[in-house]
Coordinates of C-alpha atoms (C1' of nucleotides) in Angstrom, one line a residue:
Chain A
M206 CA -0.1 -0.1 -0.2
T207 CA 2.9 2.0 -0.4
N208 CA 3.5 5.2 -3.3
L209 CA 0.2 5.3 -3.7
D210 CA -1.3 7.8 -7.0
I211 CA -3.7 10.2 -7.0
D212 CA -5.6 8.4 -9.9
Y213 CA -5.4 5.1 -8.4
V214 CA -7.0 6.3 -5.6
L215 CA -9.7 7.8 -7.5
K216 CA -10.5 5.3 -10.0
R217 CA -9.6 1.5 -8.9
G218 CA -13.4 0.6 -7.0
V219 CA -14.6 3.7 -7.0
A220 CA -18.7 3.6 -8.2
E221 CA -18.8 8.3 -8.6
I222 CA -17.4 11.3 -7.2
I223 CA -19.5 14.4 -6.6
V224 CA -17.9 16.4 -7.9
E225 CA -14.6 14.4 -9.2
E226 CA -12.2 17.7 -9.8
E227 CA -13.3 19.8 -6.9
M228 CA -12.3 16.8 -5.1
R229 CA -8.8 16.7 -7.4
A230 CA -8.2 20.3 -6.1
L231 CA -8.5 19.7 -2.2
L232 CA -6.5 17.1 -2.8
R233 CA -4.0 19.5 -4.6
S234 CA -4.5 22.3 -2.5
G235 CA -2.2 20.4 0.4
K236 CA -5.2 20.6 2.8
K237 CA -5.6 18.2 5.7
L238 CA -9.1 17.2 4.6
R239 CA -11.8 15.2 7.1
L240 CA -13.3 12.6 5.6
K241 CA -16.7 11.6 7.6
E242 CA -17.5 8.5 8.0
G243 CA -20.6 7.4 9.6
F244 CA -21.8 4.1 11.8
D245 CA -24.8 2.5 13.2
P246 CA -24.8 1.6 16.5
S247 CA -27.2 -1.0 16.4
F248 CA -25.4 -3.1 13.6
P249 CA -21.4 -3.1 15.0
D250 CA -20.2 -5.8 13.1
I251 CA -18.2 -5.2 10.2
H252 CA -18.4 -7.2 6.7
L253 CA -16.9 -7.3 3.8
G254 CA -18.7 -5.1 2.0
H255 CA -18.0 -2.4 4.4
M256 CA -14.9 -2.9 3.7
V257 CA -14.6 -1.1 0.3
A258 CA -15.4 1.7 1.4
L259 CA -13.1 0.6 4.8
R260 CA -10.2 0.5 2.3
K261 CA -10.1 3.7 0.7
L262 CA -10.6 6.1 4.0
R263 CA -6.7 4.1 4.7
Q264 CA -6.1 5.3 1.4
F265 CA -6.5 8.6 2.2
Q266 CA -5.3 8.1 5.7
E267 CA -1.9 7.3 4.1
L268 CA -2.0 10.3 1.7
G269 CA -2.5 12.6 5.0
H270 CA -5.7 13.5 6.3
Q271 CA -8.3 12.2 8.4
I272 CA -10.9 10.1 9.6
V273 CA -14.2 11.6 11.7
L274 CA -15.9 8.4 13.0
I275 CA -19.8 8.9 14.0
V276 CA -21.5 7.0 16.3
A277 CA -24.0 7.4 14.9
D278 CA -26.5 7.5 17.9
W279 CA -28.9 9.0 16.7
T280 CA -30.1 8.0 13.6
A281 CA -29.8 4.0 14.6
Q282 CA -33.0 4.7 16.4
I283 CA -34.6 5.7 13.4
G284 CA -32.8 3.1 11.0
D285 CA -32.2 3.5 7.8
P286 CA -34.4 4.2 5.3
S287 CA -32.0 1.7 3.0
G288 CA -32.6 -1.2 4.0
M289 CA -35.9 -1.7 4.7
S290 CA -35.8 -3.0 7.9
V291 CA -38.4 -3.8 11.0
T292 CA -38.7 -1.1 13.0
R293 CA -35.0 -1.4 15.4
P294 CA -35.2 -1.8 18.4
M295 CA -34.3 1.3 20.8
L296 CA -31.0 0.6 22.2
T297 CA -29.9 1.8 25.7
L298 CA -26.7 3.9 26.0
E299 CA -24.4 0.6 27.3
Q300 CA -25.2 -1.4 24.3
V301 CA -25.0 1.8 21.8
K302 CA -21.2 1.8 24.0
A303 CA -21.6 -2.3 23.5
N304 CA -22.1 -1.8 20.1
A305 CA -19.0 1.1 19.3
Q306 CA -16.4 -1.1 21.5
T307 CA -17.2 -3.5 18.7
Y308 CA -17.6 -2.2 15.8
M309 CA -15.1 0.4 16.4
Q310 CA -12.4 -3.0 16.8
Q311 CA -13.5 -3.6 13.9
F312 CA -13.0 -0.5 12.3
F313 CA -10.0 -0.1 13.0
K314 CA -8.4 -3.9 11.4
I315 CA -8.7 -2.1 8.4
V316 CA -8.4 1.5 8.9
D317 CA -6.3 4.0 10.8
K318 CA -6.9 4.4 14.8
K319 CA -4.4 7.2 14.4
K320 CA -5.7 8.6 12.4
T321 CA -9.0 9.0 13.5
E322 CA -10.6 11.2 15.7
I323 CA -14.2 9.7 16.5
R324 CA -17.5 11.9 17.4
W325 CA -20.9 11.1 19.2
Q326 CA -23.7 12.5 17.3
S327 CA -25.1 13.0 20.6
E328 CA -22.2 15.7 20.9
W329 CA -24.9 18.0 18.9
F330 CA -27.9 16.3 18.4
G331 CA -27.9 15.5 22.7
K332 CA -28.7 19.7 22.8
F333 CA -30.9 19.6 20.0
T334 CA -34.1 21.7 20.1
L335 CA -38.0 21.3 18.6
T336 CA -36.7 25.1 17.0
D337 CA -33.5 22.9 15.6
I338 CA -35.6 20.3 14.1
I339 CA -38.2 23.0 12.6
Q340 CA -34.9 25.3 11.4
L341 CA -33.8 22.1 9.9
T342 CA -36.5 20.3 8.1
S343 CA -38.5 23.8 6.9
K344 CA -34.9 23.4 4.3
F345 CA -36.3 20.8 2.1
T346 CA -39.4 19.9 0.5
V347 CA -41.5 16.3 1.3
A348 CA -41.2 16.8 -2.8
Q349 CA -37.1 16.1 -2.9
F350 CA -37.0 12.9 -1.1
L351 CA -39.6 11.0 -2.3
A352 CA -37.3 11.5 -5.4
R353 CA -35.3 9.4 -3.2
D354 CA -35.0 6.2 -5.2
D355 CA -36.4 3.5 -2.4
F356 CA -38.7 6.3 -0.9
S357 CA -40.3 6.4 -4.4
A358 CA -40.3 2.9 -5.4
R359 CA -41.8 2.6 -1.5
Y360 CA -44.3 5.2 -2.3
K361 CA -44.6 3.2 -5.3
A362 CA -45.5 0.0 -3.4
E363 CA -47.6 1.3 -0.8
K364 CA -45.0 0.8 0.6
P365 CA -44.5 2.4 5.0
I366 CA -42.6 5.3 5.1
A367 CA -42.2 6.7 8.4
I368 CA -42.2 10.5 9.5
T369 CA -38.6 9.8 11.0
E370 CA -37.7 8.4 8.4
L371 CA -37.7 11.8 6.2
L372 CA -36.1 12.5 9.6
Y373 CA -33.5 10.3 8.1
P374 CA -31.0 11.5 5.9
L375 CA -30.9 15.3 7.3
L376 CA -29.7 14.9 10.6
V377 CA -27.2 12.5 8.6
A378 CA -27.0 15.6 6.6
Y379 CA -25.9 17.5 9.5
D380 CA -23.6 15.4 11.3
S381 CA -21.4 16.9 8.1
V382 CA -22.4 20.1 9.3
A383 CA -21.1 19.8 12.8
I384 CA -17.9 18.0 11.8
K385 CA -17.5 20.5 8.7
A386 CA -17.5 17.3 6.3
D387 CA -14.6 17.4 2.8
V388 CA -15.9 14.5 2.2
E389 CA -18.1 12.2 3.1
F390 CA -17.7 7.9 2.3
G391 CA -20.0 4.9 2.1
G392 CA -21.4 2.9 -0.9
T393 CA -23.5 4.2 -3.7
D394 CA -27.0 2.9 -1.8
Q395 CA -26.0 6.5 0.3
K396 CA -26.2 8.6 -3.0
F397 CA -29.0 10.9 -1.5
N398 CA -27.6 11.2 1.6
F399 CA -24.4 12.9 0.6
L400 CA -25.9 15.1 -0.9
V401 CA -29.2 16.6 0.6
G402 CA -25.3 16.8 3.4
R403 CA -23.9 18.4 1.0
E404 CA -27.1 20.9 0.1
L405 CA -27.2 21.9 3.7
Q406 CA -23.4 22.4 4.3
S407 CA -24.0 25.1 1.5
M408 CA -27.2 26.4 2.7
V409 CA -25.5 27.5 6.2
G410 CA -22.0 28.6 5.0
Q411 CA -19.9 25.6 4.3
P412 CA -18.1 24.1 1.6
P413 CA -19.8 21.3 0.3
Q414 CA -18.7 18.2 0.9
Q415 CA -17.3 15.8 -1.4
C416 CA -19.7 12.1 -2.2
F417 CA -17.1 9.4 -2.9
M418 CA -19.4 6.5 -3.2
V419 CA -18.4 2.8 -3.6
P420 CA -20.0 0.1 -5.2
L421 CA -21.9 -2.4 -3.4
L422 CA -20.5 -5.8 -2.9
V423 CA -22.1 -8.5 -4.3
G424 CA -22.5 -10.7 -1.3
T425 CA -21.8 -14.6 -1.0
D426 CA -24.7 -15.6 -3.1
G427 CA -23.6 -14.6 -5.9
S428 CA -26.9 -12.4 -6.3
Q429 CA -27.9 -9.3 -3.4
K430 CA -25.9 -6.8 -1.8
M431 CA -23.4 -7.8 1.1
S432 CA -25.3 -7.5 4.3
K433 CA -25.9 -9.8 7.5
S434 CA -29.5 -10.3 8.0
L435 CA -29.1 -11.3 3.7
G436 CA -26.8 -14.2 5.0
N437 CA -25.3 -13.6 2.4
Y438 CA -21.4 -11.8 3.8
I439 CA -18.1 -12.7 4.8
G440 CA -17.4 -11.1 8.4
V441 CA -14.0 -9.5 9.1
A442 CA -14.2 -10.4 12.6
E443 CA -14.6 -13.7 11.0
T444 CA -11.6 -16.6 11.9
P445 CA -9.4 -16.6 8.8
E446 CA -10.7 -19.8 8.8
Q447 CA -14.5 -19.0 7.6
I448 CA -13.0 -15.9 5.4
Y449 CA -10.9 -18.6 3.4
G450 CA -14.1 -21.1 3.4
K451 CA -16.6 -17.4 2.7
V452 CA -14.1 -16.9 0.4
M453 CA -14.1 -20.3 -1.8
S454 CA -17.7 -20.5 -2.1
V455 CA -18.2 -17.0 -3.4
P456 CA -19.4 -17.6 -7.4
D457 CA -17.0 -18.4 -9.6
S458 CA -18.3 -14.9 -11.5
L459 CA -17.5 -12.7 -8.5
I460 CA -14.0 -13.8 -9.0
I461 CA -12.8 -9.9 -9.9
N462 CA -15.2 -7.3 -8.6
Y463 CA -13.7 -9.1 -5.2
F464 CA -10.1 -8.6 -6.2
E465 CA -10.8 -5.0 -7.7
L466 CA -12.5 -4.0 -4.6
L467 CA -10.9 -5.6 -1.9
T468 CA -7.1 -6.6 -2.6
D469 CA -4.5 -3.9 -4.6
V470 CA -3.6 -6.8 -6.9
P471 CA -2.6 -4.1 -9.4
D472 CA -5.1 -3.3 -12.3
E473 CA -2.8 -5.5 -15.3
E474 CA -2.9 -7.9 -13.0
L475 CA -6.3 -8.6 -12.9
E476 CA -6.8 -8.4 -16.4
Q477 CA -4.5 -11.1 -17.5
F478 CA -7.6 -12.8 -14.5
K479 CA -9.9 -12.0 -16.6
K480 CA -8.4 -13.3 -19.4
G481 CA -7.6 -16.5 -17.7
L482 CA -11.1 -16.7 -16.8
D483 CA -12.7 -16.2 -20.5
N484 CA -10.8 -18.3 -22.7
T485 CA -11.1 -21.2 -19.8
T486 CA -7.2 -21.2 -19.0
A487 CA -7.4 -20.1 -15.6
N488 CA -8.8 -22.5 -13.0
P489 CA -11.4 -20.2 -11.2
M490 CA -10.1 -22.2 -7.5
T491 CA -6.6 -20.9 -8.3
L492 CA -8.0 -17.4 -8.1
K493 CA -9.8 -17.7 -4.7
K494 CA -7.9 -19.3 -3.5
R495 CA -5.9 -15.9 -4.2
L496 CA -8.4 -13.5 -3.5
A497 CA -8.6 -14.9 0.4
R498 CA -5.8 -15.4 0.4
E499 CA -5.5 -11.3 -0.2
I500 CA -7.8 -10.2 1.7
I501 CA -6.7 -12.3 5.3
A502 CA -3.3 -10.9 4.9
Q503 CA -5.5 -7.4 5.7
L504 CA -7.3 -8.7 7.9
Y505 CA -4.3 -10.8 9.6
D506 CA -1.3 -11.0 8.4
R507 CA 0.3 -13.3 5.5
K508 CA 1.2 -16.1 8.5
A509 CA -2.8 -16.8 9.6
A510 CA -3.6 -16.9 5.6
A511 CA -1.7 -19.3 5.0
E512 CA -2.4 -21.4 7.5
A513 CA -6.1 -20.7 6.7
E514 CA -5.4 -21.7 3.5
G515 CA -3.5 -25.3 4.9
H516 CA -7.0 -25.5 6.6
F517 CA -9.3 -25.4 3.4
E518 CA -7.3 -27.9 1.3
R519 CA -6.4 -30.6 4.7
T520 CA -10.2 -30.1 5.5
V521 CA -12.1 -29.5 2.3
Q522 CA -10.1 -29.9 -0.8
R523 CA -8.2 -33.9 0.8
K524 CA -11.4 -34.3 3.0
E525 CA -9.0 -35.1 5.6
V526 CA -10.4 -35.4 9.1
P527 CA -9.5 -32.7 11.1
E528 CA -6.2 -31.8 13.9
K529 CA -8.8 -30.8 16.7
I530 CA -11.7 -31.9 17.3
A531 CA -14.5 -30.8 20.0
L532 CA -15.2 -33.2 22.1
G533 CA -18.3 -34.1 22.5
T534 CA -21.2 -35.7 24.9
K535 CA -20.3 -39.1 26.4
S536 CA -21.0 -42.1 24.3
G537 CA -24.0 -45.5 24.5
K538 CA -26.4 -43.5 22.9
S539 CA -28.5 -44.3 19.3
L540 CA -26.9 -41.8 16.5
Q541 CA -29.6 -40.3 16.3
D542 CA -29.8 -38.5 20.3
Y543 CA -26.0 -38.2 20.1
L544 CA -26.1 -36.2 17.2
V545 CA -29.6 -34.0 18.8
E546 CA -27.3 -34.0 21.6
N547 CA -24.1 -32.9 20.8
Q548 CA -26.1 -30.2 18.0
L549 CA -25.3 -31.4 15.2
A550 CA -29.2 -31.7 14.3
K551 CA -31.8 -29.4 15.3
S552 CA -34.1 -32.5 16.2
K553 CA -34.7 -36.3 15.7
S554 CA -36.6 -35.4 13.0
E555 CA -33.5 -34.0 11.5
A556 CA -31.1 -36.3 13.0
R557 CA -33.0 -39.3 11.1
R558 CA -33.2 -37.0 7.7
L559 CA -29.2 -36.2 7.6
I560 CA -28.6 -41.0 8.7
D561 CA -31.0 -41.9 5.5
Q562 CA -29.3 -39.0 4.1
G563 CA -25.9 -40.5 4.1
G564 CA -24.9 -37.1 5.3
V565 CA -23.3 -39.1 9.1
Y566 CA -20.1 -40.7 8.5
I567 CA -19.0 -42.9 11.6
N568 CA -14.4 -42.5 11.9
D569 CA -15.3 -42.7 7.7
K570 CA -17.7 -45.3 7.5
R571 CA -21.3 -43.9 6.3
E572 CA -23.4 -45.1 8.5
K573 CA -27.1 -45.8 7.8
D574 CA -27.9 -47.1 10.3
V575 CA -30.0 -44.8 13.1
N576 CA -30.3 -46.8 16.3
Y577 CA -26.4 -47.4 16.3
I578 CA -24.8 -47.2 19.9
V579 CA -22.2 -44.2 19.9
Q580 CA -19.4 -46.4 21.0
K581 CA -16.2 -43.9 23.3
D582 CA -13.9 -42.5 20.6
D583 CA -15.6 -42.5 17.7
I584 CA -15.0 -39.8 15.5
I585 CA -18.8 -38.6 13.8
R586 CA -19.2 -36.2 11.1
A587 CA -22.5 -34.7 10.0
G588 CA -22.4 -33.2 6.8
K589 CA -19.4 -31.6 4.9
R590 CA -17.7 -30.8 7.4
R591 CA -19.1 -30.9 11.2
Y592 CA -17.2 -33.0 14.0
I593 CA -17.2 -34.6 17.2
K594 CA -15.2 -37.5 19.2
S595 CA -17.1 -39.3 21.9
T596 CA -15.9 -39.0 24.9
Chain B
rG285 C1' -63.9 10.5 10.3
rG286 C1' -65.0 8.5 5.8
rA287 C1' -63.7 3.6 2.5
rG288 C1' -61.3 -0.2 0.6
rG289 C1' -56.9 -4.5 0.7
rG290 C1' -54.0 -7.2 3.9
rG291 C1' -52.0 -11.0 8.1
rU292 C1' -49.8 -18.5 5.6
rG293 C1' -44.9 -22.4 7.7
rC294 C1' -36.9 -18.9 7.9
rC295 C1' -38.3 -15.8 4.1
rG296 C1' -40.7 -13.8 -0.2
rG297 C1' -45.7 -16.0 -1.9
rA298 C1' -50.6 -19.6 -3.2
rG299 C1' -54.4 -21.5 -1.3
rU300 C1' -61.2 -19.5 -0.4
rG301 C1' -64.9 -26.0 3.4
rG302 C1' -61.9 -32.0 3.2
rU303 C1' -57.4 -35.4 -2.2
rU304 C1' -53.5 -29.8 3.0
rA305 C1' -48.0 -30.7 7.1
rA306 C1' -50.2 -26.8 2.8
rU307 C1' -49.1 -25.0 -4.9
rC308 C1' -44.1 -22.8 -5.8
rG309 C1' -39.7 -20.0 -5.4
rG310 C1' -35.4 -18.6 -2.5
rA311 C1' -32.8 -19.2 1.9
rG312 C1' -31.2 -24.1 4.4
rC313 C1' -29.8 -28.8 4.5
rA314 C1' -27.9 -34.4 2.0
rG315 C1' -25.7 -36.8 -1.5
rA316 C1' -24.1 -37.3 -6.9
rC317 C1' -20.3 -34.4 -10.3
rU318 C1' -16.2 -31.8 -9.5
rG319 C1' -9.0 -28.9 -9.5
rU320 C1' -13.7 -24.6 -6.0
rA321 C1' -17.2 -24.4 0.3
rA322 C1' -17.8 -22.1 -7.4
rA323 C1' -21.2 -23.9 -10.9
rU324 C1' -24.9 -28.6 -12.5
rC325 C1' -28.2 -31.8 -11.5
rU326 C1' -30.9 -35.6 -7.4
rG327 C1' -32.9 -35.1 -2.9
rC328 C1' -35.2 -33.4 2.0
rC329 C1' -36.8 -29.8 4.6
rG330 C1' -42.7 -28.9 11.3
rC331 C1' -43.1 -31.7 15.5
rC332 C1' -42.7 -37.2 17.9
rC333 C1' -43.0 -42.5 17.5
rA334 C1' -37.7 -47.3 15.0
rA335 C1' -40.1 -48.0 11.3
rA336 C1' -44.1 -49.5 6.4
rG337 C1' -47.2 -46.7 9.0
rG338 C1' -49.0 -43.7 12.9
rG339 C1' -49.6 -39.8 16.2
rC340 C1' -49.0 -34.6 17.4
rU341 C1' -49.0 -29.7 16.4
rA342 C1' -49.9 -25.6 13.1
rC343 C1' -52.5 -20.9 8.5
rG344 C1' -52.7 -12.8 13.8
rU345 C1' -55.9 -14.6 18.9
rA346 C1' -60.3 -16.4 21.4
rG347 C1' -64.6 -18.6 20.7
rG348 C1' -67.9 -20.6 16.9
rU349 C1' -71.0 -23.3 12.8
rU350 C1' -70.0 -28.6 10.5
rC351 C1' -68.4 -35.5 10.3
rG352 C1' -64.5 -32.3 9.0
rA353 C1' -61.6 -24.9 8.8
rA354 C1' -56.1 -21.9 6.5
rU355 C1' -60.9 -21.9 4.1
rC356 C1' -67.4 -20.5 6.8
rC357 C1' -69.5 -17.7 11.4
rU358 C1' -68.8 -13.7 15.2
rA359 C1' -65.7 -10.9 18.5
rC360 C1' -60.4 -9.0 19.2
rC361 C1' -55.8 -7.7 18.1
rC362 C1' -51.9 -5.9 14.3
rC363 C1' -50.2 -4.0 9.4
rC364 C1' -50.8 -1.2 4.8
rU365 C1' -52.8 1.8 1.3
rC366 C1' -56.5 5.8 -0.7
rC367 C1' -60.7 10.2 0.3
rA368 C1' -60.9 14.3 4.0

RNA sequence: GGAGGGGUGCCGGAGUGGUUAAUCGGAGCAGACUGUAAAUCUGCCGCCCAAAGGGCUACGUAGGUUCGAAUCCUACCCCCUCCA
């Protein structure tokens, strides 16, 4: 991540910059820029989708700029309208603090802590009065807000839009004013919010922020954007083995995209990868292994990446029994009961199905008898890769 | 205040008296195949009984009609849209 040049930072893995020319001018000016990044404490887990923007923050830090991380303890209560999620539970102060803690642990795996300033929304919204809110809301019209993609889509689809949701972009925009942001970072789904921030800043006489948007990363299912609620995510806090495995399970069609957004493998090399995949001279598996290593190396280190790879090769590719196997409960029960007892199956019916379908192995031999009595030190494998050893 | 629409399994969404544990899609799980935990194909996919098979619970909640209800009736709760 050395000799970063501005073109690379502004082009690689970037969806849109508003306004690119102003952005370049700012970078040339030599000013230390304040880069805004918000975080919703109801969702403290960071996944690779977030990592795309965080990597950009990191690059800007290396160019000498300042990150301002905003803990959105107020807007968390509203919920980002783009999520269309159910009404959120109100978080207690302790929960918010705990989540912030968790979040930052993950955040600083990618972003440099020393060049980050942390601010809480409550610093300014805590003092907000009704007058402030009326002033703020009077600056925009309903039509402007309904123009926003997901609002209009929901409106047309006769889906509900809470009034507080209209407030969300305003509050986020005000954050930009409060911290005097020069640039705001996020996914393309944040465009509207960013633009409101930009507009609000100029209304109050601040130079308007630049909007730096990265593409939304597609999740491991290969179709929808990566998100925790869809279950198609790879969390940055997961173990190297988990990350490695999940990266390998990403559809082959996403390989190049992931390299582009999540690694610094040079563009020229990616060009070769692409050619190789197109004319099938490159094996997608090999590329994904590289991809997995690159990602893990950023979140942990090269060594962890190599180890995760070893683990994958042994357990998945060569189907070897892993070195360390969790110990199960006492032997002497029927296999069916034993699976349930050790949570390898949720119910007896499920255990039966698993056995009937040939998904259970005892000491490497498929066991089809649900009444097999589990012996001491049996190594039981349920499904592809869940192992347990009886005691 | 008025009018209308709706609440079904993890999610989406069919079904409007029996043949419905409930079409279908997605997710998930398993198997086969594969240089990948990719793709593809096949199967499973409420719970319980060793099983052929059987039993129990389930379609917002509570009652009712009926030999039989997710489907009909009554009350209640909740959600959405439109008009004002």
